[in-house]
PDB file of C-alpha atoms in Angstrom:
ATOM      1  CA  PRO L   1     -36.286 158.201  92.394  1.00  0.00           C
ATOM      2  CA  PHE L   2     -35.199 155.995  95.303  1.00  0.00           C
ATOM      3  CA  ALA L   3     -37.613 153.177  94.468  1.00  0.00           C
ATOM      4  CA  VAL L   4     -36.732 153.288  90.774  1.00  0.00           C
ATOM      5  CA  ALA L   5     -32.981 153.217  91.455  1.00  0.00           C
ATOM      6  CA  ARG L   6     -33.271 150.435  94.007  1.00  0.00           C
ATOM      7  CA  SER L   7     -35.354 148.310  91.640  1.00  0.00           C
ATOM      8  CA  HIS L   8     -32.166 147.669  89.630  1.00  0.00           C
ATOM      9  CA  PHE L   9     -29.975 146.691  92.603  1.00  0.00           C
ATOM     10  CA  LYS L  10     -30.963 143.012  92.427  1.00  0.00           C
ATOM     11  CA  ASP L  11     -29.599 142.792  88.875  1.00  0.00           C
ATOM     12  CA  LEU L  12     -26.447 144.833  89.430  1.00  0.00           C
ATOM     13  CA  LEU L  13     -25.114 143.526  92.752  1.00  0.00           C
ATOM     14  CA  PRO L  14     -24.692 139.867  91.664  1.00  0.00           C
ATOM     15  CA  GLU L  15     -22.642 141.104  88.685  1.00  0.00           C
ATOM     16  CA  GLY L  16     -20.099 142.755  90.963  1.00  0.00           C
ATOM     17  CA  VAL L  17     -21.339 146.336  90.793  1.00  0.00           C
ATOM     18  CA  ARG L  18     -20.657 148.155  94.046  1.00  0.00           C
ATOM     19  CA  ILE L  19     -23.459 150.510  95.041  1.00  0.00           C
ATOM     20  CA  TYR L  20     -23.226 153.174  97.716  1.00  0.00           C
ATOM     21  CA  GLU L  21     -26.111 155.203  99.082  1.00  0.00           C
ATOM     22  CA  TYR L  22     -25.438 158.730 100.290  1.00  0.00           C
ATOM     23  CA  ARG L  23     -27.131 158.712 103.692  1.00  0.00           C
ATOM     24  CA  PRO L  24     -27.272 162.402 104.622  1.00  0.00           C
ATOM     25  CA  GLY L  25     -29.629 163.105 101.702  1.00  0.00           C
ATOM     26  CA  PHE L  26     -29.897 162.985  97.924  1.00  0.00           C
ATOM     27  CA  ILE L  27     -27.274 163.988  95.366  1.00  0.00           C
ATOM     28  CA  HIS L  28     -28.659 164.988  91.996  1.00  0.00           C
ATOM     29  CA  SER L  29     -25.395 165.866  90.275  1.00  0.00           C
ATOM     30  CA  LYS L  30     -24.232 164.032  87.191  1.00  0.00           C
ATOM     31  CA  VAL L  31     -20.477 163.582  87.429  1.00  0.00           C
ATOM     32  CA  MET L  32     -18.238 161.030  85.774  1.00  0.00           C
ATOM     33  CA  MET L  33     -14.480 160.647  86.089  1.00  0.00           C
ATOM     34  CA  VAL L  34     -12.237 158.269  84.143  1.00  0.00           C
ATOM     35  CA  ASP L  35      -8.843 157.160  85.462  1.00  0.00           C
ATOM     36  CA  GLY L  36      -8.452 160.373  87.458  1.00  0.00           C
ATOM     37  CA  LYS L  37      -7.608 162.208  84.237  1.00  0.00           C
ATOM     38  CA  VAL L  38     -10.838 163.304  82.570  1.00  0.00           C
ATOM     39  CA  ALA L  39     -14.259 164.182  83.942  1.00  0.00           C
ATOM     40  CA  THR L  40     -17.693 165.398  82.937  1.00  0.00           C
ATOM     41  CA  VAL L  41     -20.005 167.545  85.042  1.00  0.00           C
ATOM     42  CA  GLY L  42     -23.462 168.669  84.019  1.00  0.00           C
ATOM     43  CA  THR L  43     -27.198 168.204  84.006  1.00  0.00           C
ATOM     44  CA  VAL L  44     -27.358 165.456  81.404  1.00  0.00           C
ATOM     45  CA  ASN L  45     -28.583 161.965  82.257  1.00  0.00           C
ATOM     46  CA  MET L  46     -27.529 159.032  80.099  1.00  0.00           C
ATOM     47  CA  ASP L  47     -30.915 158.625  78.422  1.00  0.00           C
ATOM     48  CA  PHE L  48     -32.801 159.549  75.265  1.00  0.00           C
ATOM     49  CA  ARG L  49     -34.751 162.398  76.865  1.00  0.00           C
ATOM     50  CA  SER L  50     -31.648 164.205  78.087  1.00  0.00           C
ATOM     51  CA  PHE L  51     -29.805 163.828  74.804  1.00  0.00           C
ATOM     52  CA  HIS L  52     -32.599 164.529  72.300  1.00  0.00           C
ATOM     53  CA  LEU L  53     -35.586 166.181  73.979  1.00  0.00           C
ATOM     54  CA  ASN L  54     -34.394 168.306  76.896  1.00  0.00           C
ATOM     55  CA  TYR L  55     -31.144 169.537  75.338  1.00  0.00           C
ATOM     56  CA  GLU L  56     -29.270 169.052  78.594  1.00  0.00           C
ATOM     57  CA  ASN L  57     -25.532 169.429  78.544  1.00  0.00           C
ATOM     58  CA  GLY L  58     -22.313 169.063  80.433  1.00  0.00           C
ATOM     59  CA  ILE L  59     -18.716 170.089  80.388  1.00  0.00           C
ATOM     60  CA  PHE L  60     -15.771 167.820  79.547  1.00  0.00           C
ATOM     61  CA  ILE L  61     -12.637 168.470  81.610  1.00  0.00           C
ATOM     62  CA  CYS L  62      -9.226 167.073  80.686  1.00  0.00           C
ATOM     63  CA  GLY L  63      -5.876 167.669  82.345  1.00  0.00           C
ATOM     64  CA  GLU L  64      -7.078 170.324  84.773  1.00  0.00           C
ATOM     65  CA  GLU L  65      -6.686 170.606  88.560  1.00  0.00           C
ATOM     66  CA  SER L  66     -10.478 170.436  88.893  1.00  0.00           C
ATOM     67  CA  VAL L  67     -10.397 166.745  87.851  1.00  0.00           C
ATOM     68  CA  PHE L  68      -8.374 166.049  91.004  1.00  0.00           C
ATOM     69  CA  ASP L  69     -10.908 168.063  93.045  1.00  0.00           C
ATOM     70  CA  ILE L  70     -13.771 166.000  91.605  1.00  0.00           C
ATOM     71  CA  GLY L  71     -12.013 162.796  92.647  1.00  0.00           C
ATOM     72  CA  GLU L  72     -11.391 164.166  96.138  1.00  0.00           C
ATOM     73  CA  ASP L  73     -15.044 165.131  96.506  1.00  0.00           C
ATOM     74  CA  PHE L  74     -16.089 161.636  95.381  1.00  0.00           C
ATOM     75  CA  ARG L  75     -13.804 159.979  97.945  1.00  0.00           C
ATOM     76  CA  ASN L  76     -15.142 162.225 100.720  1.00  0.00           C
ATOM     77  CA  THR L  77     -18.711 161.447  99.711  1.00  0.00           C
ATOM     78  CA  LEU L  78     -18.010 157.693  99.896  1.00  0.00           C
ATOM     79  CA  LEU L  79     -16.879 158.122 103.502  1.00  0.00           C
ATOM     80  CA  ILE L  80     -20.362 159.252 104.522  1.00  0.00           C
ATOM     81  CA  SER L  81     -22.205 156.770 102.289  1.00  0.00           C
ATOM     82  CA  LYS L  82     -23.239 153.198 103.009  1.00  0.00           C
ATOM     83  CA  GLU L  83     -22.438 150.298 100.697  1.00  0.00           C
ATOM     84  CA  VAL L  84     -25.501 148.305  99.682  1.00  0.00           C
ATOM     85  CA  SER L  85     -25.424 144.513  99.865  1.00  0.00           C
ATOM     86  CA  MET L  86     -27.902 141.777  99.033  1.00  0.00           C
TER      87      MET L  86
END
């Protein structure tokens, strides 16, 4: 997974995408938060296999305290991650 992910860095970084690598290990969670107000957590990847073949799923959270907790966890994870540059 590391080689596959890194193969896209050369296209993303020049476009302004900021990429951080979690150095203590590997995080396999699929979490998304929008504007600190809504979040999704689950097993689903954003690809055809997850949506149509593997029947993976997630939970949508809106207006709950747990959205704040997800943001806090993300910020703490960034502190122990390293930003990738060209």
